[in-house]
Amino acid sequence: MAVFPTIRLPPGLNRLTWRQLFLLCVLLSGLMYFLRLRRPVTIRPVSGSRTLERGHDLSHRPTRTSWGAPLVWGDSEVSERQRAAFAQRSFRVGLMVLAVGRYTHYLQHFLQSAETHFLPGLPVNYYILTDNPEKLVPPPELGEERSLRVVPVAEMPGWEHLVRRRMDLLASTIDNQVQQEVDYVFCADVDQEFASQVGTEILGTLVATLDPQHTSMPIYTYPYERSPDSRACVLDEEGDYYYTSELYGGLCSEVMALTKVCSQLILQDHALGVEAQGLEESYLNRYLIDRRPTCVLSPEYSWWDSPVTPEVPQKRVISLGRQCASLRDQGKSALNC
Ligand code: UDP
Ligand code: MN
């Protein structure tokens, strides 16, 4: 730059060349960028109505998506109003999990925490798809109007196999049983716990949950599938937010459509020897671009601690599995991973 030659370096710096100074600036900017990523945004109290834009920032606790769907924080006025509205209605909710192989050890804790925090006092059916019903003996104590259905499945454990089966298992269970018995259904990973209250503010036609790792990050960093060979492929100009596969739900008809379509996409890819990098989550994100959710849950409903996870006012659902995967050995034993 033209001004450079007129600038006098302070004493002590006079042996630095311009090239070294430039490198120092680059290093400092890199450090500042890294620190900004590591110290995620502070979440402020909800006031007024704010929109979460594409490639977004949660620091002002936006309360709706860019297409006008509610973005749910448990303590917001909108959630308060929705709970009051549902208090006047009669409905039943299903909570469906798959627990095969070693994942059955999560079952008892998952159910106990759901009994305490998931729609407490309201009618809930649990649907447990498992290869080991013995893990539910003795059966957990359930509140009034709450019941447990065991759906036996003969599946091999391990993601390599289950990635091709899970969506299909969920779809056929909704088709055969769930839709006859409940109005809304949520699909959840079993390696999670409900840590504080999850109420009727989460009910909607099609509900997805923001992935806590990508809510403070620019859109180009989202791990959408980019290979054009895959049916999960997302083009650069597409996409809104990145959703987690740990928790999604809605009306039975909507969740059945979602699980059926995702299963078909996964099987079509598999037939051609293709598999999206993010496995099931990639197909879920593709689907939710084509059919945007009518209700989006904030990272309060899918939380685990990582350097890029935003602080949230209340951790309502915690992913124990993803938390464990991110820890070193010492942390793992403390968390009983
Ligand atoms: N799962 C299972 N047995 C397995 C692998 C997976 O039952 O061997 C089920 C279980 O509900 C688990 C979910 O599939 O929570 C997703 O797997 P995981 O939690 O390992 O995936 P991630 O959270 O890393 O996407
Ligand atoms: Mn999981």
mmCIF file of C-alpha atoms and ligand atoms in Angstrom:
data_model
loop_
_atom_site.group_PDB
_atom_site.id
_atom_site.type_symbol
_atom_site.label_atom_id
_atom_site.label_comp_id
_atom_site.label_asym_id
_atom_site.label_seq_id
_atom_site.Cartn_x
_atom_site.Cartn_y
_atom_site.Cartn_z
ATOM 1 C CA MET A 1 0.000 0.000 0.000
ATOM 2 C CA ALA A 2 1.145 3.506 -0.784
ATOM 3 C CA VAL A 3 1.029 4.673 2.835
ATOM 4 C CA PHE A 4 3.401 1.958 4.023
ATOM 5 C CA PRO A 5 6.693 3.660 3.138
ATOM 6 C CA THR A 6 5.730 6.754 5.189
ATOM 7 C CA ILE A 7 4.995 4.749 8.351
ATOM 8 C CA ARG A 8 7.817 4.709 10.861
ATOM 9 C CA LEU A 9 8.186 1.525 12.846
ATOM 10 C CA PRO A 10 8.321 1.965 16.646
ATOM 11 C CA PRO A 11 11.789 1.423 18.179
ATOM 12 C CA GLY A 12 12.371 -2.272 18.817
ATOM 13 C CA LEU A 13 10.337 -3.223 15.786
ATOM 14 C CA ASN A 14 12.843 -1.727 13.406
ATOM 15 C CA ARG A 15 14.335 -5.074 12.607
ATOM 16 C CA LEU A 16 10.977 -6.479 11.478
ATOM 17 C CA THR A 17 10.550 -6.503 7.759
ATOM 18 C CA TRP A 18 7.184 -5.653 6.187
ATOM 19 C CA ARG A 19 6.836 -9.297 5.209
ATOM 20 C CA GLN A 20 7.273 -10.368 8.876
ATOM 21 C CA LEU A 21 4.782 -7.727 9.976
ATOM 22 C CA PHE A 22 2.294 -8.970 7.415
ATOM 23 C CA LEU A 23 2.754 -12.573 8.601
ATOM 24 C CA LEU A 24 2.242 -11.433 12.205
ATOM 25 C CA CYS A 25 -1.054 -9.753 11.234
ATOM 26 C CA VAL A 26 -2.239 -12.908 9.441
ATOM 27 C CA LEU A 27 -1.345 -14.991 12.484
ATOM 28 C CA LEU A 28 -3.154 -12.605 14.830
ATOM 29 C CA SER A 29 -6.300 -12.578 12.650
ATOM 30 C CA GLY A 30 -6.225 -16.388 12.535
ATOM 31 C CA LEU A 31 -5.939 -16.509 16.311
ATOM 32 C CA MET A 32 -8.837 -14.078 16.755
ATOM 33 C CA TYR A 33 -11.013 -16.099 14.341
ATOM 34 C CA PHE A 34 -10.159 -19.326 16.198
ATOM 35 C CA LEU A 35 -10.976 -17.752 19.578
ATOM 36 C CA ARG A 36 -14.298 -16.487 18.219
ATOM 37 C CA LEU A 37 -15.181 -20.036 17.132
ATOM 38 C CA ARG A 38 -14.100 -21.489 20.447
ATOM 39 C CA ARG A 39 -16.078 -19.015 22.515
ATOM 40 C CA PRO A 40 -19.502 -19.469 21.104
ATOM 41 C CA VAL A 41 -22.084 -16.743 21.091
ATOM 42 C CA THR A 42 -23.749 -15.807 24.340
ATOM 43 C CA ILE A 43 -27.479 -16.330 24.222
ATOM 44 C CA ARG A 44 -29.576 -13.349 25.299
ATOM 45 C CA PRO A 45 -33.119 -13.433 26.655
ATOM 46 C CA VAL A 46 -35.910 -13.683 24.100
ATOM 47 C CA SER A 47 -37.590 -10.359 23.379
ATOM 48 C CA GLY A 48 -39.720 -9.463 20.383
ATOM 49 C CA SER A 49 -39.639 -11.638 17.304
ATOM 50 C CA ARG A 50 -36.407 -12.290 15.435
ATOM 51 C CA THR A 51 -35.696 -14.353 12.374
ATOM 52 C CA LEU A 52 -32.921 -16.902 12.065
ATOM 53 C CA GLU A 53 -31.337 -16.114 8.715
ATOM 54 C CA ARG A 54 -29.594 -18.574 6.423
ATOM 55 C CA GLY A 55 -26.017 -18.929 7.704
ATOM 56 C CA HIS A 56 -27.105 -17.735 11.057
ATOM 57 C CA ASP A 57 -26.295 -16.568 14.530
ATOM 58 C CA LEU A 58 -28.227 -17.603 17.622
ATOM 59 C CA SER A 59 -26.947 -14.885 19.935
ATOM 60 C CA HIS A 60 -30.239 -12.976 19.858
ATOM 61 C CA ARG A 61 -32.312 -16.099 20.282
ATOM 62 C CA PRO A 62 -34.291 -15.868 17.064
ATOM 63 C CA THR A 63 -37.870 -17.059 17.488
ATOM 64 C CA ARG A 64 -38.716 -17.932 13.892
ATOM 65 C CA THR A 65 -37.059 -19.376 10.839
ATOM 66 C CA SER A 66 -36.550 -17.478 7.594
ATOM 67 C CA TRP A 67 -39.766 -19.093 6.252
ATOM 68 C CA GLY A 68 -41.777 -18.090 9.328
ATOM 69 C CA ALA A 69 -41.864 -21.369 11.284
ATOM 70 C CA PRO A 70 -41.463 -21.089 15.065
ATOM 71 C CA LEU A 71 -37.953 -21.662 16.417
ATOM 72 C CA VAL A 72 -38.537 -23.103 19.837
ATOM 73 C CA TRP A 73 -36.946 -22.017 23.118
ATOM 74 C CA GLY A 74 -38.700 -23.629 26.065
ATOM 75 C CA ASP A 75 -38.983 -20.441 28.108
ATOM 76 C CA SER A 76 -40.258 -18.108 25.358
ATOM 77 C CA GLU A 77 -43.705 -16.503 25.333
ATOM 78 C CA VAL A 78 -44.573 -18.382 22.145
ATOM 79 C CA SER A 79 -43.816 -21.701 23.888
ATOM 80 C CA GLU A 80 -45.833 -20.575 26.896
ATOM 81 C CA ARG A 81 -48.820 -19.811 24.632
ATOM 82 C CA GLN A 82 -48.478 -23.125 22.801
ATOM 83 C CA ARG A 83 -48.449 -25.053 26.101
ATOM 84 C CA ALA A 84 -51.564 -23.179 27.209
ATOM 85 C CA ALA A 85 -53.293 -24.003 23.884
ATOM 86 C CA PHE A 86 -52.382 -27.713 24.132
ATOM 87 C CA ALA A 87 -53.638 -27.830 27.727
ATOM 88 C CA GLN A 88 -57.136 -27.450 26.211
ATOM 89 C CA ARG A 89 -56.679 -30.228 23.667
ATOM 90 C CA SER A 90 -56.715 -33.982 23.811
ATOM 91 C CA PHE A 91 -53.856 -35.741 22.038
ATOM 92 C CA ARG A 92 -51.354 -38.558 22.468
ATOM 93 C CA VAL A 93 -47.671 -38.575 21.609
ATOM 94 C CA GLY A 94 -45.392 -41.464 20.640
ATOM 95 C CA LEU A 95 -41.681 -41.571 21.387
ATOM 96 C CA MET A 96 -39.884 -44.146 19.269
ATOM 97 C CA VAL A 97 -36.323 -45.431 19.698
ATOM 98 C CA LEU A 98 -34.230 -48.190 18.205
ATOM 99 C CA ALA A 99 -31.986 -50.085 20.636
ATOM 100 C CA VAL A 100 -30.004 -52.937 19.126
ATOM 101 C CA GLY A 101 -26.822 -54.620 20.387
ATOM 102 C CA ARG A 102 -24.832 -52.663 22.967
ATOM 103 C CA TYR A 103 -27.168 -49.656 22.665
ATOM 104 C CA THR A 104 -29.755 -51.509 24.762
ATOM 105 C CA HIS A 105 -27.773 -50.482 27.859
ATOM 106 C CA TYR A 106 -29.014 -46.910 27.324
ATOM 107 C CA LEU A 107 -32.673 -47.951 27.468
ATOM 108 C CA GLN A 108 -33.448 -47.801 31.183
ATOM 109 C CA HIS A 109 -31.843 -44.407 31.676
ATOM 110 C CA PHE A 110 -33.466 -43.003 28.530
ATOM 111 C CA LEU A 111 -36.907 -44.096 29.723
ATOM 112 C CA GLN A 112 -36.399 -42.916 33.307
ATOM 113 C CA SER A 113 -35.318 -39.485 32.141
ATOM 114 C CA ALA A 114 -38.247 -39.337 29.673
ATOM 115 C CA GLU A 115 -40.663 -40.208 32.463
ATOM 116 C CA THR A 116 -39.378 -37.251 34.461
ATOM 117 C CA HIS A 117 -39.007 -34.662 31.710
ATOM 118 C CA PHE A 118 -40.689 -35.663 28.431
ATOM 119 C CA LEU A 119 -44.231 -34.259 28.368
ATOM 120 C CA PRO A 120 -44.640 -34.999 32.102
ATOM 121 C CA GLY A 121 -48.197 -35.815 33.128
ATOM 122 C CA LEU A 122 -49.341 -36.126 29.489
ATOM 123 C CA PRO A 123 -50.330 -39.213 27.453
ATOM 124 C CA VAL A 124 -47.241 -40.812 25.909
ATOM 125 C CA ASN A 125 -46.615 -44.195 24.268
ATOM 126 C CA TYR A 126 -43.029 -45.401 24.076
ATOM 127 C CA TYR A 127 -42.195 -47.607 21.095
ATOM 128 C CA ILE A 128 -38.995 -49.527 21.734
ATOM 129 C CA LEU A 129 -37.629 -51.328 18.688
ATOM 130 C CA THR A 130 -35.147 -53.787 20.130
ATOM 131 C CA ASP A 131 -33.446 -57.138 19.641
ATOM 132 C CA ASN A 132 -33.267 -57.599 23.409
ATOM 133 C CA PRO A 133 -36.602 -57.039 25.219
ATOM 134 C CA GLU A 134 -34.995 -58.570 28.327
ATOM 135 C CA LYS A 135 -33.361 -55.191 28.935
ATOM 136 C CA LEU A 136 -36.816 -53.886 29.780
ATOM 137 C CA VAL A 137 -37.215 -56.359 32.638
ATOM 138 C CA PRO A 138 -38.168 -55.189 35.177
ATOM 139 C CA PRO A 139 -40.210 -52.694 33.182
ATOM 140 C CA PRO A 140 -39.650 -49.075 34.134
ATOM 141 C CA GLU A 141 -42.298 -47.497 36.314
ATOM 142 C CA LEU A 142 -44.569 -45.379 34.140
ATOM 143 C CA GLY A 143 -46.869 -42.528 35.026
ATOM 144 C CA GLU A 144 -50.617 -42.494 34.462
ATOM 145 C CA GLU A 145 -51.659 -42.515 30.809
ATOM 146 C CA ARG A 146 -48.209 -43.621 29.754
ATOM 147 C CA SER A 147 -47.451 -46.975 28.209
ATOM 148 C CA LEU A 148 -44.647 -48.929 26.657
ATOM 149 C CA ARG A 149 -44.798 -51.026 23.490
ATOM 150 C CA VAL A 150 -41.957 -53.357 22.676
ATOM 151 C CA VAL A 151 -41.427 -53.921 18.952
ATOM 152 C CA PRO A 152 -39.091 -56.902 18.493
ATOM 153 C CA VAL A 153 -36.613 -56.488 15.651
ATOM 154 C CA ALA A 154 -34.018 -59.006 14.491
ATOM 155 C CA GLU A 155 -31.294 -56.671 13.314
ATOM 156 C CA MET A 156 -27.531 -56.828 13.365
ATOM 157 C CA PRO A 157 -25.965 -54.119 15.512
ATOM 158 C CA GLY A 158 -23.593 -51.560 14.041
ATOM 159 C CA TRP A 159 -24.138 -48.475 11.961
ATOM 160 C CA GLU A 160 -22.950 -49.998 8.672
ATOM 161 C CA HIS A 161 -25.996 -52.253 8.698
ATOM 162 C CA LEU A 162 -28.506 -50.121 10.632
ATOM 163 C CA VAL A 163 -28.056 -47.091 8.415
ATOM 164 C CA ARG A 164 -29.887 -49.045 5.707
ATOM 165 C CA ARG A 165 -32.552 -50.353 8.057
ATOM 166 C CA ARG A 166 -33.424 -47.712 10.650
ATOM 167 C CA MET A 167 -35.605 -45.402 8.546
ATOM 168 C CA ASP A 168 -37.457 -48.389 7.093
ATOM 169 C CA LEU A 169 -38.011 -49.895 10.552
ATOM 170 C CA LEU A 170 -39.365 -46.582 11.833
ATOM 171 C CA ALA A 171 -41.636 -46.141 8.780
ATOM 172 C CA SER A 172 -43.119 -49.620 8.999
ATOM 173 C CA THR A 173 -43.674 -49.321 12.768
ATOM 174 C CA ILE A 174 -45.572 -46.060 12.231
ATOM 175 C CA ASP A 175 -47.540 -47.693 9.438
ATOM 176 C CA ASN A 176 -48.401 -50.890 11.335
ATOM 177 C CA GLN A 177 -49.005 -49.555 14.811
ATOM 178 C CA VAL A 178 -48.049 -46.014 15.792
ATOM 179 C CA GLN A 179 -50.436 -44.084 13.537
ATOM 180 C CA GLN A 180 -53.413 -46.030 14.934
ATOM 181 C CA GLU A 181 -52.486 -45.116 18.503
ATOM 182 C CA VAL A 182 -51.026 -41.583 18.664
ATOM 183 C CA ASP A 183 -51.346 -38.187 16.953
ATOM 184 C CA TYR A 184 -47.715 -37.074 17.066
ATOM 185 C CA VAL A 185 -44.587 -39.200 17.005
ATOM 186 C CA PHE A 186 -40.942 -38.369 17.745
ATOM 187 C CA CYS A 187 -37.974 -40.456 16.653
ATOM 188 C CA ALA A 188 -35.031 -40.222 19.023
ATOM 189 C CA ASP A 189 -31.596 -41.768 19.371
ATOM 190 C CA VAL A 190 -31.526 -43.921 22.479
ATOM 191 C CA ASP A 191 -28.108 -42.614 23.550
ATOM 192 C CA GLN A 192 -29.675 -39.442 24.917
ATOM 193 C CA GLU A 193 -31.162 -38.207 28.178
ATOM 194 C CA PHE A 194 -33.915 -35.721 28.936
ATOM 195 C CA ALA A 195 -32.259 -33.299 31.331
ATOM 196 C CA SER A 196 -35.044 -30.775 31.910
ATOM 197 C CA GLN A 197 -38.594 -30.153 30.859
ATOM 198 C CA VAL A 198 -39.684 -30.845 27.292
ATOM 199 C CA GLY A 199 -43.321 -29.827 26.933
ATOM 200 C CA THR A 200 -45.965 -29.415 24.251
ATOM 201 C CA GLU A 201 -44.036 -26.484 22.795
ATOM 202 C CA ILE A 202 -42.270 -29.125 20.648
ATOM 203 C CA LEU A 203 -45.463 -30.358 18.954
ATOM 204 C CA GLY A 204 -45.964 -29.419 15.318
ATOM 205 C CA THR A 205 -46.734 -30.838 11.883
ATOM 206 C CA LEU A 206 -43.097 -31.548 10.978
ATOM 207 C CA VAL A 207 -40.488 -30.914 13.661
ATOM 208 C CA ALA A 208 -36.694 -30.883 13.270
ATOM 209 C CA THR A 209 -33.923 -29.969 15.707
ATOM 210 C CA LEU A 210 -30.907 -27.750 15.027
ATOM 211 C CA ASP A 211 -27.585 -29.535 15.314
ATOM 212 C CA PRO A 212 -25.727 -27.810 18.188
ATOM 213 C CA GLN A 213 -22.389 -28.072 16.396
ATOM 214 C CA HIS A 214 -23.439 -26.022 13.411
ATOM 215 C CA THR A 215 -25.634 -23.291 14.803
ATOM 216 C CA SER A 216 -22.780 -20.828 15.296
ATOM 217 C CA MET A 217 -20.991 -21.736 12.096
ATOM 218 C CA PRO A 218 -21.206 -20.290 8.594
ATOM 219 C CA ILE A 219 -23.428 -22.201 6.165
ATOM 220 C CA TYR A 220 -20.556 -23.280 3.904
ATOM 221 C CA THR A 221 -19.195 -25.392 6.795
ATOM 222 C CA TYR A 222 -22.375 -27.503 7.122
ATOM 223 C CA PRO A 223 -21.613 -31.159 6.502
ATOM 224 C CA TYR A 224 -24.286 -31.565 3.803
ATOM 225 C CA GLU A 225 -23.552 -34.323 1.323
ATOM 226 C CA ARG A 226 -21.824 -32.673 -1.650
ATOM 227 C CA SER A 227 -21.233 -35.622 -3.968
ATOM 228 C CA PRO A 228 -23.563 -35.407 -6.994
ATOM 229 C CA ASP A 229 -23.577 -39.232 -7.070
ATOM 230 C CA SER A 230 -25.619 -39.350 -3.875
ATOM 231 C CA ARG A 231 -29.361 -38.740 -3.608
ATOM 232 C CA ALA A 232 -28.569 -36.755 -0.462
ATOM 233 C CA CYS A 233 -26.557 -34.208 -2.473
ATOM 234 C CA VAL A 234 -27.124 -30.552 -1.516
ATOM 235 C CA LEU A 235 -25.992 -27.854 -3.939
ATOM 236 C CA ASP A 236 -24.036 -24.815 -2.734
ATOM 237 C CA GLU A 237 -26.991 -22.468 -3.101
ATOM 238 C CA GLU A 238 -29.360 -24.801 -1.220
ATOM 239 C CA GLY A 239 -29.954 -25.364 2.474
ATOM 240 C CA ASP A 240 -31.182 -23.393 5.453
ATOM 241 C CA TYR A 241 -29.875 -24.929 8.650
ATOM 242 C CA TYR A 242 -28.197 -28.191 9.603
ATOM 243 C CA TYR A 243 -30.478 -30.547 11.514
ATOM 244 C CA THR A 244 -29.498 -33.396 13.820
ATOM 245 C CA SER A 245 -30.786 -36.928 13.341
ATOM 246 C CA GLU A 246 -30.983 -37.339 17.129
ATOM 247 C CA LEU A 247 -34.532 -35.969 17.425
ATOM 248 C CA TYR A 248 -37.251 -35.233 14.870
ATOM 249 C CA GLY A 249 -40.965 -35.778 14.732
ATOM 250 C CA GLY A 250 -44.397 -34.396 13.989
ATOM 251 C CA LEU A 251 -47.776 -35.731 12.897
ATOM 252 C CA CYS A 252 -47.656 -39.479 12.190
ATOM 253 C CA SER A 253 -48.416 -38.955 8.474
ATOM 254 C CA GLU A 254 -45.504 -36.496 8.134
ATOM 255 C CA VAL A 255 -42.976 -38.640 9.984
ATOM 256 C CA MET A 256 -44.052 -41.678 8.002
ATOM 257 C CA ALA A 257 -43.510 -39.764 4.726
ATOM 258 C CA LEU A 258 -40.102 -38.542 5.940
ATOM 259 C CA THR A 259 -38.866 -41.968 7.048
ATOM 260 C CA LYS A 260 -40.198 -43.664 3.876
ATOM 261 C CA VAL A 261 -38.556 -41.170 1.521
ATOM 262 C CA CYS A 262 -35.242 -41.214 3.417
ATOM 263 C CA SER A 263 -35.254 -45.018 3.431
ATOM 264 C CA GLN A 264 -35.854 -45.072 -0.346
ATOM 265 C CA LEU A 265 -33.029 -42.589 -0.991
ATOM 266 C CA ILE A 266 -30.658 -44.600 1.207
ATOM 267 C CA LEU A 267 -31.530 -47.871 -0.558
ATOM 268 C CA GLN A 268 -31.294 -46.316 -4.040
ATOM 269 C CA ASP A 269 -27.824 -45.020 -3.178
ATOM 270 C CA HIS A 270 -26.814 -48.353 -1.703
ATOM 271 C CA ALA A 271 -27.894 -50.209 -4.862
ATOM 272 C CA LEU A 272 -25.380 -48.072 -6.769
ATOM 273 C CA GLY A 273 -22.657 -48.521 -4.150
ATOM 274 C CA VAL A 274 -23.055 -44.952 -2.858
ATOM 275 C CA GLU A 275 -23.384 -43.840 0.764
ATOM 276 C CA ALA A 276 -23.639 -40.257 1.979
ATOM 277 C CA GLN A 277 -20.827 -39.237 4.335
ATOM 278 C CA GLY A 278 -23.169 -38.200 7.146
ATOM 279 C CA LEU A 279 -25.142 -41.424 6.708
ATOM 280 C CA GLU A 280 -28.804 -41.117 7.740
ATOM 281 C CA GLU A 281 -28.386 -37.475 8.793
ATOM 282 C CA SER A 282 -27.406 -36.479 5.228
ATOM 283 C CA TYR A 283 -30.645 -37.900 3.818
ATOM 284 C CA LEU A 284 -32.661 -36.285 6.595
ATOM 285 C CA ASN A 285 -31.134 -32.903 5.774
ATOM 286 C CA ARG A 286 -31.831 -33.392 2.057
ATOM 287 C CA TYR A 287 -35.479 -34.195 2.834
ATOM 288 C CA LEU A 288 -35.859 -31.170 5.126
ATOM 289 C CA ILE A 289 -34.641 -28.852 2.369
ATOM 290 C CA ASP A 290 -37.341 -30.164 0.025
ATOM 291 C CA ARG A 291 -39.972 -30.122 2.749
ATOM 292 C CA ARG A 292 -39.120 -27.503 5.320
ATOM 293 C CA PRO A 293 -40.063 -28.237 8.920
ATOM 294 C CA THR A 294 -43.036 -26.324 10.326
ATOM 295 C CA CYS A 295 -41.354 -26.171 13.723
ATOM 296 C CA VAL A 296 -37.615 -26.023 14.483
ATOM 297 C CA LEU A 297 -36.254 -26.835 17.933
ATOM 298 C CA SER A 298 -33.295 -24.824 19.229
ATOM 299 C CA PRO A 299 -30.131 -26.594 20.465
ATOM 300 C CA GLU A 300 -31.784 -26.732 23.908
ATOM 301 C CA TYR A 301 -33.327 -29.926 22.530
ATOM 302 C CA SER A 302 -30.107 -31.487 21.258
ATOM 303 C CA TRP A 303 -27.158 -30.432 23.294
ATOM 304 C CA TRP A 304 -23.680 -31.674 24.023
ATOM 305 C CA ASP A 305 -20.611 -29.821 25.067
ATOM 306 C CA SER A 306 -18.093 -28.974 22.392
ATOM 307 C CA PRO A 307 -15.969 -25.911 21.623
ATOM 308 C CA VAL A 308 -18.503 -24.779 19.004
ATOM 309 C CA THR A 309 -21.757 -25.543 20.815
ATOM 310 C CA PRO A 310 -23.597 -22.354 21.781
ATOM 311 C CA GLU A 311 -24.570 -21.759 25.361
ATOM 312 C CA VAL A 312 -28.274 -22.316 25.853
ATOM 313 C CA PRO A 313 -30.564 -21.109 28.655
ATOM 314 C CA GLN A 314 -31.647 -24.677 29.451
ATOM 315 C CA LYS A 315 -30.230 -28.027 28.365
ATOM 316 C CA ARG A 316 -33.340 -30.075 27.762
ATOM 317 C CA VAL A 317 -32.080 -33.057 25.757
ATOM 318 C CA ILE A 318 -28.462 -34.143 25.968
ATOM 319 C CA SER A 319 -26.710 -36.478 23.551
ATOM 320 C CA LEU A 320 -24.647 -38.773 25.778
ATOM 321 C CA GLY A 321 -23.316 -40.728 22.814
ATOM 322 C CA ARG A 322 -22.015 -37.720 20.900
ATOM 323 C CA GLN A 323 -20.672 -36.251 24.130
ATOM 324 C CA CYS A 324 -18.773 -39.473 24.860
ATOM 325 C CA ALA A 325 -17.411 -39.686 21.327
ATOM 326 C CA SER A 326 -15.936 -36.208 21.715
ATOM 327 C CA LEU A 327 -14.144 -36.874 25.026
ATOM 328 C CA ARG A 328 -10.683 -38.143 25.846
ATOM 329 C CA ASP A 329 -10.307 -41.256 28.016
ATOM 330 C CA GLN A 330 -10.407 -39.409 31.353
ATOM 331 C CA GLY A 331 -13.685 -37.619 30.549
ATOM 332 C CA LYS A 332 -15.124 -40.843 29.178
ATOM 333 C CA SER A 333 -14.724 -42.704 32.469
ATOM 334 C CA ALA A 334 -16.194 -39.748 34.401
ATOM 335 C CA LEU A 335 -19.304 -39.882 32.193
ATOM 336 C CA ASN A 336 -19.482 -43.693 32.251
ATOM 337 C CA CYS A 337 -19.108 -43.870 28.474
HETATM 338 N N1 UDP B 1 -28.292 -47.868 17.171
HETATM 339 C C1 UDP B 1 -28.479 -49.107 17.781
HETATM 340 N N2 UDP B 1 -27.478 -50.052 17.690
HETATM 341 C C2 UDP B 1 -26.317 -49.821 17.028
HETATM 342 C C3 UDP B 1 -26.120 -48.559 16.416
HETATM 343 C C4 UDP B 1 -27.118 -47.610 16.507
HETATM 344 O O1 UDP B 1 -29.500 -49.349 18.402
HETATM 345 O O2 UDP B 1 -25.458 -50.716 16.991
HETATM 346 C C5 UDP B 1 -29.379 -46.879 17.239
HETATM 347 C C6 UDP B 1 -29.449 -46.160 18.596
HETATM 348 O O3 UDP B 1 -30.769 -45.720 18.830
HETATM 349 C C7 UDP B 1 -28.566 -44.988 18.350
HETATM 350 C C8 UDP B 1 -28.953 -44.614 16.940
HETATM 351 O O4 UDP B 1 -29.157 -45.870 16.274
HETATM 352 O O5 UDP B 1 -28.793 -43.963 19.290
HETATM 353 C C9 UDP B 1 -27.920 -43.799 16.200
HETATM 354 O O6 UDP B 1 -26.614 -44.296 16.444
HETATM 355 P P1 UDP B 1 -25.517 -43.377 17.120
HETATM 356 O O7 UDP B 1 -26.133 -42.754 18.326
HETATM 357 O O8 UDP B 1 -24.285 -44.180 17.304
HETATM 358 O O9 UDP B 1 -25.303 -42.314 15.964
HETATM 359 P P2 UDP B 1 -24.898 -40.772 16.051
HETATM 360 O O10 UDP B 1 -25.551 -40.151 17.239
HETATM 361 O O11 UDP B 1 -23.416 -40.758 16.155
HETATM 362 O O12 UDP B 1 -25.427 -40.227 14.770
HETATM 363 MN MN MN B 2 -26.775 -40.732 18.928
#
